[in-house]
Amino acid sequence: MTADLQTWLNSIGVVNLKEIFYNSDQSILMAEALLNNEAELTHDGAICANTKPYTGRSPDDKFIVDYQNRSDLWWGEVNRRISPEAFNQLEKRITAYLNNRKIYVVDCFVGADIQYRLSVRVVTEFAWVALASQHLFIYNGKQHQTQPDMTILATPDFNTNEKIDQMRSKAGICIDLERKTVLIAGSKYFGEVKKSAFTIMNAALPSSGVLPMHCSANVGEKGDVALYFGLSGTGKTTLSSTPDRKLIGDDEHGWGDNGVFNFEGGCYAKVVRLDPDLEPVIWKAANQYASVFENVVIDPISRQPDFDDTSITENTRAAYDLSKIENVILEGQAGHPSNVFFLTADAFGVMPPIAKLDPQQAIYYFLSGYTSKVAGTERGVGMKPKATFSTCFGEPFLPLKPTIYANLLQKKIEKHKCSIWLVNTGWTGGDYNSGKRMPLPYTRRMINWILSGEHTSVSFHQDPIFEIAVPDQIKGVPTELLFPEKTWQDHQKFLEVAQKLKQDFSDNYQKFKI
């Protein structure tokens, strides 16, 4: 530990510490996590933490400081207000809680493009959280010489008091966009740490003309960049992590004057039912020394992860840094995209598996952000998937009004002449009760059909319900999949469900016309 760090900790009220682990080696953090009984070891040398009772984000416990001087913030069910006074009081209670304890501090960055990156300091009571921070943020092992741009205080074992702290439960995820400070209490789920950092980036970048995006990105041999928008469970990581294209990143990116850049330095992949044949890149990277699993069941004898066991949650995760992937752009930057994919998991099974959007449709579907919440991604979602609209495919992480992001996307599309595609990775042949999930090999084939340029010689038809351009045929994909109504046994039922979903789109979109 340096004198600068000690001075900084004292300045935020953290004093009399038992021990400080600062930018510690991964092996030290792993040993600490095991000695502290925070995690267990797998046969490949990864560690696994159990984050119960919070095995997903807790959106009802997220708050943003309201300084009452900004007209661009998007208030509502996603972004709830907390006063500066209440935030400051909670911060003091958290820093007091950290006193006389052993803590772990990591200095890292968010944003691969140095023109836009922010320095981040993570202070936590758990060694495995520090290790996951080293994986998922951009980490070089060097200390920050000055005040960090962003501070994250992660105290999962500190429970808030609903009355004193003005929270809704024992958990609180509070973000001060002006001071760029994050307070995380009561939840061990690491997604709260990374998504809070990205929320701050999503607030800071648009004023510089940079579009922050909840998407994965990869690049082909010829330098062609592809973006994959979508919420958790729609296939961002799976479809972008392929042996034939280099991965830029799997979750959050910025699109600025220099092209696309990754926010993070690692991957936070869903590993439920992980299959080495279908997802070899994720399998290999996750099952390595020092990777961090969340809520995966580990066999007590063999120490092997059981990715099919969902007894803890469907939302099992693996955190690993990009260096564990062979086919990756380690610098985290590439050019402007040629193709942009909007991924949706249509729980009703009525949307086509692939469609090309014109610029006006692109903004419509971007603002709509239709998908399905899958059990486990958020607390409170039952075993059945739930159809929902998540604005800009990232509503939970957008602190600004949606039209700000949509206008930026429209300018980028016009300037760089991108092709925009809607991809349904959800159900076919019926809804989630009567149909089946779109086979991954077919979705991969459709994506590759576009990226290879094969689509330029194929005719398209207009989907009769959603009025979007669908290919007449794709070699290697059953033609009936391109005509969703043909996959249903009950044609009348298909029309009823499809028309209802179309109306849901229209009803949801009305809020952007106000």
Coordinates of C-alpha atoms in Angstrom, one line a residue:
M1 CA 0.0 0.0 0.0
T2 CA 1.2 3.5 -0.8
A3 CA 0.9 6.7 1.3
D4 CA -1.3 8.2 -1.4
L5 CA -3.8 5.3 -1.0
Q6 CA -3.7 5.6 2.8
T7 CA -4.4 9.4 2.5
W8 CA -7.2 8.8 0.1
L9 CA -8.8 6.1 2.3
N10 CA -8.6 8.4 5.3
S11 CA -10.2 11.2 3.2
I12 CA -13.4 9.1 2.6
G13 CA -13.5 8.0 6.2
V14 CA -11.9 4.5 6.0
V15 CA -9.4 4.3 8.9
N16 CA -7.8 1.9 11.3
L17 CA -7.8 -1.0 8.9
K18 CA -6.5 -4.4 9.9
E19 CA -5.0 -5.1 6.5
I20 CA -5.1 -3.7 3.0
F21 CA -4.6 -5.8 -0.2
Y22 CA -3.9 -3.3 -3.0
N23 CA -3.7 -4.5 -6.6
S24 CA -2.9 -7.9 -5.3
D25 CA -1.7 -10.8 -7.5
Q26 CA -4.5 -13.1 -8.6
S27 CA -3.1 -16.0 -6.7
I28 CA -3.2 -14.0 -3.5
L29 CA -6.8 -13.0 -4.0
M30 CA -7.7 -16.6 -4.7
A31 CA -6.0 -17.7 -1.6
E32 CA -7.7 -15.0 0.4
A33 CA -11.1 -15.9 -1.0
L34 CA -10.6 -19.6 0.0
L35 CA -9.2 -18.8 3.5
N36 CA -12.1 -16.4 4.1
N37 CA -14.7 -19.0 3.0
E38 CA -15.9 -16.6 0.4
A39 CA -15.6 -19.2 -2.4
E40 CA -14.7 -22.8 -3.3
L41 CA -12.2 -24.2 -5.7
T42 CA -12.9 -26.1 -8.9
H43 CA -10.8 -28.9 -10.4
D44 CA -9.4 -26.4 -13.1
G45 CA -8.3 -23.9 -10.5
A46 CA -11.2 -21.4 -10.8
I47 CA -13.2 -20.3 -7.8
C48 CA -16.9 -20.1 -7.3
A49 CA -18.8 -17.8 -5.1
N50 CA -22.4 -18.1 -3.9
T51 CA -24.2 -14.8 -4.0
K52 CA -27.5 -15.8 -2.4
P53 CA -30.0 -14.4 -1.7
Y54 CA -29.2 -12.0 -4.6
T55 CA -28.4 -14.1 -7.6
G56 CA -29.2 -11.3 -10.1
R57 CA -29.5 -7.6 -10.3
S58 CA -32.0 -6.0 -7.9
P59 CA -33.5 -3.2 -10.0
D60 CA -36.0 -2.2 -7.2
D61 CA -33.0 -1.3 -5.0
K62 CA -31.2 1.0 -7.5
F63 CA -31.2 4.7 -6.9
I64 CA -29.6 7.8 -8.5
V65 CA -28.8 11.0 -6.7
D66 CA -31.1 13.8 -7.7
Y67 CA -29.4 17.2 -7.8
Q68 CA -32.5 18.8 -9.3
N69 CA -30.4 20.7 -11.8
R70 CA -30.4 18.3 -14.8
S71 CA -33.2 18.0 -17.3
D72 CA -31.6 15.1 -19.3
L73 CA -32.0 12.4 -16.6
W74 CA -34.6 9.7 -17.1
W75 CA -36.6 9.3 -13.9
G76 CA -39.1 6.6 -13.3
E77 CA -39.2 2.9 -12.3
V78 CA -35.7 2.3 -13.6
N79 CA -34.0 5.4 -12.1
R80 CA -35.4 6.2 -8.7
R81 CA -34.4 9.3 -6.9
I82 CA -32.3 9.6 -3.8
S83 CA -31.4 12.9 -2.2
P84 CA -27.7 14.0 -1.9
E85 CA -28.1 14.1 1.8
A86 CA -29.4 10.5 2.0
F87 CA -26.6 9.3 -0.3
N88 CA -24.0 11.0 1.8
Q89 CA -25.4 9.5 5.0
L90 CA -25.3 6.0 3.5
E91 CA -21.7 6.6 2.3
K92 CA -20.7 7.5 5.8
R93 CA -22.3 4.4 7.3
I94 CA -20.6 2.2 4.7
T95 CA -17.1 3.7 5.2
A96 CA -17.6 3.4 9.0
Y97 CA -18.5 -0.3 8.4
L98 CA -15.2 -0.8 6.6
N99 CA -13.2 0.5 9.5
N100 CA -11.2 -2.0 11.5
R101 CA -11.6 -4.6 8.7
K102 CA -9.5 -6.3 6.1
I103 CA -10.2 -4.7 2.7
Y104 CA -9.3 -5.2 -1.0
V105 CA -8.6 -2.3 -3.3
V106 CA -8.2 -2.5 -7.1
D107 CA -7.3 0.4 -9.4
C108 CA -8.5 -0.1 -13.0
F109 CA -10.2 1.6 -15.9
V110 CA -13.4 1.7 -17.8
G111 CA -13.1 2.4 -21.6
A112 CA -10.4 1.1 -23.9
D113 CA -10.2 4.4 -25.8
I114 CA -7.9 6.6 -23.8
Q115 CA -9.7 9.7 -25.1
Y116 CA -12.9 8.6 -23.2
R117 CA -11.7 6.3 -20.4
L118 CA -12.3 6.8 -16.7
S119 CA -10.1 5.5 -13.9
V120 CA -11.9 3.4 -11.3
R121 CA -11.1 2.5 -7.8
V122 CA -13.0 -0.5 -6.3
V123 CA -12.9 -0.9 -2.5
T124 CA -14.5 -4.1 -1.2
E125 CA -14.5 -6.5 1.8
F126 CA -14.4 -9.6 -0.4
A127 CA -11.3 -10.9 -2.1
W128 CA -13.3 -12.6 -4.9
V129 CA -15.0 -9.3 -5.8
A130 CA -11.5 -7.7 -6.1
L131 CA -10.5 -10.6 -8.4
A132 CA -13.6 -10.3 -10.5
S133 CA -12.9 -6.5 -10.8
Q134 CA -9.4 -7.2 -12.2
H135 CA -11.0 -9.5 -14.8
L136 CA -13.9 -7.4 -15.9
F137 CA -12.5 -3.9 -15.8
I138 CA -9.3 -2.8 -17.6
Y139 CA -6.5 -3.7 -15.2
N140 CA -2.8 -3.3 -15.6
G141 CA -1.7 -3.6 -12.0
K142 CA -0.6 0.0 -11.7
Q143 CA -1.8 2.4 -9.0
H144 CA -3.7 5.6 -9.6
Q145 CA -1.4 8.5 -8.6
T146 CA -4.3 10.9 -8.1
Q147 CA -8.0 10.9 -7.2
P148 CA -9.8 8.3 -9.3
D149 CA -12.4 9.4 -11.7
M150 CA -14.9 6.9 -10.3
T151 CA -15.1 5.2 -6.9
I152 CA -17.0 2.0 -6.1
L153 CA -17.6 0.9 -2.5
A154 CA -18.8 -2.7 -2.5
T155 CA -19.9 -4.0 0.9
P156 CA -22.1 -7.0 0.3
D157 CA -22.3 -7.9 4.0
F158 CA -23.5 -4.5 5.0
N159 CA -27.2 -4.5 5.1
T160 CA -29.0 -1.1 4.8
N161 CA -31.6 0.0 7.2
E162 CA -34.8 0.8 5.3
K163 CA -35.8 3.7 7.5
I164 CA -32.4 5.2 8.2
D165 CA -31.1 4.9 4.6
Q166 CA -34.4 5.4 2.8
M167 CA -34.0 2.0 1.0
R168 CA -36.6 -0.5 0.0
S169 CA -34.9 -3.6 1.5
K170 CA -31.6 -4.6 3.0
A171 CA -29.8 -4.0 -0.3
G172 CA -29.0 -0.6 -1.9
I173 CA -27.3 0.2 -5.2
C174 CA -26.8 4.0 -5.2
I175 CA -25.1 6.1 -7.9
D176 CA -23.9 9.7 -7.7
L177 CA -23.4 10.6 -11.4
E178 CA -21.9 14.0 -10.5
R179 CA -19.3 12.7 -8.1
K180 CA -19.0 9.4 -10.0
T181 CA -19.4 7.4 -6.8
V182 CA -21.2 4.0 -6.4
L183 CA -22.4 2.5 -3.1
I184 CA -23.3 -1.2 -3.2
A185 CA -24.7 -2.7 0.0
G186 CA -26.4 -6.0 0.8
S187 CA -25.8 -7.8 -2.5
K188 CA -22.9 -10.0 -3.5
Y189 CA -23.9 -10.3 -7.1
F190 CA -21.0 -8.8 -9.1
G191 CA -23.3 -7.6 -11.9
E192 CA -24.2 -4.7 -9.6
V193 CA -20.5 -3.6 -9.6
K194 CA -19.9 -3.6 -13.3
K195 CA -23.3 -2.3 -14.4
S196 CA -23.1 0.6 -12.0
A197 CA -19.8 1.6 -13.5
F198 CA -21.3 1.3 -17.0
T199 CA -24.3 3.4 -15.8
I200 CA -21.9 6.2 -15.1
M201 CA -20.3 5.8 -18.5
N202 CA -23.7 5.9 -20.1
A203 CA -24.3 9.2 -18.5
A204 CA -20.9 10.8 -19.2
L205 CA -20.2 9.8 -22.9
P206 CA -23.1 11.2 -24.9
S207 CA -22.0 14.8 -24.3
S208 CA -18.8 13.9 -26.1
G209 CA -20.7 12.5 -29.1
V210 CA -20.1 8.9 -28.0
L211 CA -22.9 6.4 -28.1
P212 CA -22.7 4.0 -25.1
M213 CA -24.1 0.6 -26.1
H214 CA -25.2 -2.5 -24.3
C215 CA -23.8 -4.8 -26.9
S216 CA -21.0 -7.2 -27.8
A217 CA -18.7 -6.7 -30.7
N218 CA -16.3 -8.6 -32.9
V219 CA -14.3 -8.1 -36.0
G220 CA -13.6 -10.2 -39.1
E221 CA -10.3 -10.9 -40.9
K222 CA -11.0 -8.0 -43.3
G223 CA -11.5 -5.6 -40.4
D224 CA -15.3 -5.6 -40.7
V225 CA -16.9 -4.8 -37.3
A226 CA -20.2 -6.2 -36.1
L227 CA -22.3 -5.2 -33.0
Y228 CA -24.7 -7.4 -31.2
F229 CA -27.3 -5.6 -29.0
G230 CA -29.4 -7.4 -26.5
L231 CA -30.3 -8.1 -22.9
S232 CA -29.0 -11.0 -20.9
G233 CA -29.8 -14.3 -22.3
T234 CA -30.4 -13.2 -25.9
G235 CA -27.0 -14.4 -27.2
K236 CA -24.6 -11.4 -27.1
T237 CA -21.7 -13.3 -25.7
T238 CA -22.4 -16.6 -27.4
L239 CA -22.8 -15.1 -30.9
S240 CA -19.8 -12.8 -30.7
S241 CA -17.5 -15.4 -29.2
T242 CA -16.6 -17.4 -32.2
P243 CA -13.4 -19.0 -33.5
D244 CA -13.6 -17.2 -36.9
R245 CA -13.8 -13.6 -35.7
K246 CA -11.9 -11.7 -33.1
L247 CA -13.8 -10.6 -30.0
I248 CA -13.7 -6.9 -29.0
G249 CA -15.9 -7.3 -26.0
D250 CA -19.1 -9.1 -24.9
D251 CA -21.2 -6.5 -23.0
E252 CA -20.7 -2.8 -23.1
H253 CA -19.0 -0.6 -25.8
G254 CA -18.8 3.0 -26.9
W255 CA -19.0 4.2 -30.5
G256 CA -17.1 7.4 -31.0
D257 CA -15.1 9.2 -33.6
N258 CA -12.3 6.6 -33.5
G259 CA -14.7 3.7 -33.9
V260 CA -15.9 1.1 -31.4
F261 CA -14.2 0.5 -28.1
N262 CA -14.8 -1.9 -25.2
F263 CA -15.7 -0.6 -21.8
E264 CA -14.2 -3.5 -20.0
G265 CA -11.3 -5.9 -20.0
G266 CA -13.1 -9.2 -19.6
C267 CA -16.2 -11.2 -20.1
Y268 CA -19.1 -11.9 -17.7
A269 CA -20.7 -14.8 -19.5
K270 CA -23.8 -16.7 -18.6
V271 CA -22.8 -20.4 -18.2
V272 CA -26.1 -22.1 -17.6
R273 CA -26.1 -25.4 -19.6
L274 CA -22.7 -24.4 -21.0
D275 CA -21.8 -26.8 -23.8
P276 CA -18.1 -27.2 -24.9
D277 CA -19.3 -28.1 -28.4
L278 CA -21.7 -25.3 -28.9
E279 CA -19.8 -22.6 -27.0
P280 CA -16.1 -23.7 -27.1
V281 CA -14.6 -20.2 -26.6
I282 CA -16.6 -19.5 -23.4
W283 CA -16.0 -23.1 -22.1
K284 CA -12.3 -22.9 -22.4
A285 CA -11.9 -19.4 -21.0
A286 CA -14.2 -20.0 -18.0
N287 CA -12.7 -23.3 -17.0
Q288 CA -9.2 -21.9 -16.3
Y289 CA -7.1 -20.9 -13.3
A290 CA -8.3 -17.8 -11.5
S291 CA -11.6 -17.5 -13.4
V292 CA -14.5 -16.6 -11.1
F293 CA -17.8 -18.4 -11.2
E294 CA -21.0 -17.2 -9.5
N295 CA -23.7 -19.6 -8.3
V296 CA -22.5 -22.6 -10.3
V297 CA -23.0 -25.9 -8.4
I298 CA -19.6 -27.6 -7.8
D299 CA -19.4 -31.3 -7.2
P300 CA -18.0 -31.8 -3.6
I301 CA -15.8 -34.8 -4.7
S302 CA -14.6 -34.1 -8.2
R303 CA -14.7 -30.3 -7.8
Q304 CA -16.1 -30.1 -11.3
P305 CA -18.8 -27.4 -12.1
D306 CA -22.2 -28.8 -13.0
F307 CA -23.5 -26.2 -15.6
D308 CA -26.8 -28.0 -15.9
D309 CA -27.7 -27.7 -12.2
T310 CA -29.8 -24.6 -11.8
S311 CA -30.8 -25.3 -8.1
I312 CA -29.2 -22.0 -7.1
T313 CA -30.2 -19.9 -10.1
E314 CA -30.6 -19.9 -13.8
N315 CA -28.3 -16.9 -13.9
T316 CA -25.0 -18.7 -13.4
R317 CA -22.0 -16.6 -14.4
A318 CA -18.3 -16.8 -15.2
A319 CA -15.9 -13.8 -15.0
Y320 CA -12.6 -14.0 -16.9
D321 CA -10.3 -11.5 -18.5
L322 CA -9.9 -11.2 -22.3
S323 CA -6.4 -12.6 -22.2
K324 CA -7.9 -16.0 -21.7
I325 CA -9.5 -15.9 -25.1
E326 CA -7.2 -16.7 -28.1
N327 CA -9.3 -14.8 -30.7
V328 CA -9.5 -11.4 -29.1
I329 CA -8.5 -7.8 -29.8
L330 CA -6.6 -7.1 -26.5
E331 CA -6.4 -3.4 -27.1
G332 CA -10.3 -3.4 -27.1
Q333 CA -10.7 -1.1 -30.1
A334 CA -11.7 -1.5 -33.7
G335 CA -13.2 0.6 -36.6
H336 CA -16.8 1.6 -37.3
P337 CA -19.3 -1.2 -37.7
S338 CA -20.6 -2.5 -41.0
N339 CA -23.4 -4.6 -39.5
V340 CA -25.5 -4.1 -36.3
F341 CA -27.6 -6.9 -34.9
F342 CA -30.6 -6.4 -32.6
L343 CA -31.0 -9.6 -30.7
T344 CA -34.4 -10.5 -29.2
A345 CA -35.6 -13.6 -27.5
D346 CA -39.2 -13.6 -28.6
A347 CA -41.1 -15.7 -26.0
F348 CA -44.2 -15.8 -28.2
G349 CA -42.5 -17.4 -31.2
V350 CA -44.0 -15.1 -33.9
M351 CA -41.1 -12.9 -35.0
P352 CA -38.9 -14.0 -37.9
P353 CA -35.5 -15.3 -37.0
I354 CA -33.7 -12.7 -39.2
A355 CA -34.8 -9.5 -40.8
K356 CA -33.2 -6.4 -42.4
L357 CA -34.4 -3.0 -41.0
D358 CA -34.4 0.3 -42.8
P359 CA -33.1 3.3 -40.8
Q360 CA -36.5 4.3 -39.5
Q361 CA -37.3 0.8 -38.4
A362 CA -33.9 0.6 -36.8
I363 CA -34.7 3.5 -34.5
Y364 CA -38.2 2.0 -33.8
Y365 CA -36.8 -1.4 -32.7
F366 CA -33.8 0.2 -30.9
L367 CA -36.1 2.3 -28.7
S368 CA -38.5 -0.7 -28.3
G369 CA -35.8 -3.1 -27.2
Y370 CA -38.2 -6.0 -27.2
T371 CA -37.0 -9.2 -25.6
S372 CA -38.0 -11.6 -22.8
K373 CA -36.8 -11.6 -19.2
V374 CA -35.4 -15.0 -18.4
A375 CA -35.7 -16.5 -15.0
G376 CA -32.7 -15.6 -12.8
T377 CA -31.5 -12.5 -14.6
E378 CA -33.4 -10.3 -12.2
R379 CA -34.9 -11.0 -8.8
G380 CA -38.7 -11.4 -8.9
V381 CA -38.9 -13.0 -12.3
G382 CA -40.6 -16.4 -12.1
M383 CA -39.8 -19.6 -13.9
K384 CA -41.7 -18.5 -17.0
P385 CA -40.0 -16.0 -19.3
K386 CA -41.8 -12.7 -19.4
A387 CA -42.1 -10.6 -22.6
T388 CA -40.9 -7.0 -22.0
F389 CA -39.6 -3.9 -23.7
S390 CA -36.2 -2.7 -22.6
T391 CA -35.5 0.6 -24.2
C392 CA -32.3 0.7 -26.3
F393 CA -31.7 -2.9 -25.3
G394 CA -30.3 -1.7 -22.0
E395 CA -33.0 0.2 -20.1
P396 CA -31.8 -0.8 -16.6
F397 CA -28.5 1.0 -17.2
L398 CA -29.6 4.2 -19.0
P399 CA -29.6 7.2 -16.8
L400 CA -30.4 9.7 -19.6
K401 CA -33.6 10.1 -21.6
P402 CA -33.8 7.4 -24.4
T403 CA -34.1 9.8 -27.3
I404 CA -30.6 11.0 -26.5
Y405 CA -29.2 7.6 -27.3
A406 CA -31.5 7.1 -30.3
N407 CA -30.5 10.3 -31.9
L408 CA -26.9 9.4 -31.5
L409 CA -27.5 6.0 -33.1
Q410 CA -29.4 7.6 -36.0
K411 CA -26.4 9.9 -36.7
K412 CA -24.0 7.0 -36.6
I413 CA -26.0 4.9 -38.9
E414 CA -26.4 7.7 -41.5
K415 CA -22.7 8.6 -41.3
H416 CA -21.3 5.1 -41.6
K417 CA -23.9 3.5 -43.8
C418 CA -24.4 0.4 -41.4
S419 CA -26.8 -2.4 -42.2
I420 CA -29.2 -3.1 -39.3
W421 CA -30.6 -6.6 -38.6
L422 CA -33.2 -7.9 -36.2
V423 CA -32.4 -11.4 -35.0
N424 CA -34.8 -13.6 -33.0
T425 CA -32.9 -16.0 -30.8
G426 CA -36.1 -16.9 -29.0
W427 CA -38.9 -19.4 -29.8
T428 CA -40.2 -20.9 -33.0
G429 CA -43.1 -23.2 -33.8
G430 CA -45.1 -21.9 -30.8
D431 CA -44.6 -19.9 -27.7
Y432 CA -42.4 -20.8 -24.7
N433 CA -45.0 -23.5 -23.7
S434 CA -45.6 -25.1 -27.0
G435 CA -42.6 -24.2 -29.2
K436 CA -38.9 -24.7 -29.0
R437 CA -35.9 -22.4 -28.7
M438 CA -34.4 -21.4 -32.0
P439 CA -31.5 -23.8 -32.6
L440 CA -28.1 -22.1 -32.0
P441 CA -26.5 -23.5 -35.1
Y442 CA -29.2 -22.0 -37.3
T443 CA -28.8 -18.6 -35.7
R444 CA -25.0 -18.8 -36.2
R445 CA -25.5 -19.7 -39.8
M446 CA -27.8 -16.7 -40.4
I447 CA -25.3 -14.3 -38.8
N448 CA -22.4 -15.8 -40.9
W449 CA -24.6 -15.5 -44.0
I450 CA -24.7 -11.8 -43.4
L451 CA -21.1 -11.3 -42.4
S452 CA -19.8 -13.3 -45.4
G453 CA -21.8 -11.1 -47.8
E454 CA -23.9 -14.0 -49.1
H455 CA -27.1 -12.0 -48.4
T456 CA -26.4 -9.6 -51.2
S457 CA -27.6 -12.2 -53.8
V458 CA -30.8 -13.3 -52.1
S459 CA -34.3 -11.9 -52.4
F460 CA -36.4 -10.8 -49.5
H461 CA -40.1 -10.8 -48.7
Q462 CA -42.0 -8.6 -46.3
D463 CA -43.2 -10.2 -43.1
P464 CA -47.0 -9.8 -43.2
I465 CA -47.3 -8.9 -39.5
F466 CA -44.2 -6.8 -38.6
E467 CA -43.6 -5.4 -42.2
I468 CA -39.8 -6.0 -42.1
A469 CA -37.7 -7.6 -44.8
V470 CA -37.0 -11.3 -44.3
P471 CA -34.8 -13.4 -46.6
D472 CA -36.7 -15.9 -48.9
Q473 CA -34.0 -18.5 -48.2
I474 CA -30.7 -19.0 -46.5
K475 CA -28.6 -22.0 -47.4
G476 CA -28.3 -24.3 -44.4
V477 CA -31.4 -23.0 -42.7
P478 CA -34.9 -24.7 -43.0
T479 CA -36.9 -22.3 -45.2
E480 CA -40.0 -22.7 -43.0
L481 CA -38.2 -20.9 -40.1
L482 CA -38.1 -17.8 -42.3
F483 CA -41.9 -17.9 -42.4
P484 CA -42.9 -18.1 -38.7
E485 CA -46.6 -18.8 -39.4
K486 CA -45.6 -22.0 -41.2
T487 CA -43.9 -23.4 -38.1
W488 CA -47.2 -23.2 -36.1
Q489 CA -49.8 -26.0 -36.3
D490 CA -52.6 -23.6 -35.4
H491 CA -52.5 -20.8 -38.0
Q492 CA -55.3 -18.8 -36.4
K493 CA -53.6 -18.8 -33.1
F494 CA -50.4 -17.6 -34.6
L495 CA -52.2 -14.6 -36.1
E496 CA -53.8 -13.8 -32.8
V497 CA -50.6 -13.9 -30.9
A498 CA -48.6 -12.0 -33.6
Q499 CA -51.2 -9.2 -33.9
K500 CA -51.2 -8.9 -30.1
L501 CA -47.5 -8.5 -30.0
K502 CA -47.5 -6.0 -32.8
Q503 CA -50.1 -4.0 -30.8
D504 CA -47.9 -4.2 -27.7
F505 CA -45.0 -2.7 -29.7
S506 CA -47.3 0.1 -30.8
D507 CA -48.6 0.8 -27.3
N508 CA -45.1 0.8 -25.8
Y509 CA -43.8 3.2 -28.5
Q510 CA -46.4 5.8 -27.6
K511 CA -44.2 7.0 -24.7
F512 CA -41.6 8.2 -27.1
K513 CA -44.0 10.4 -29.0
I514 CA -44.9 12.5 -25.9

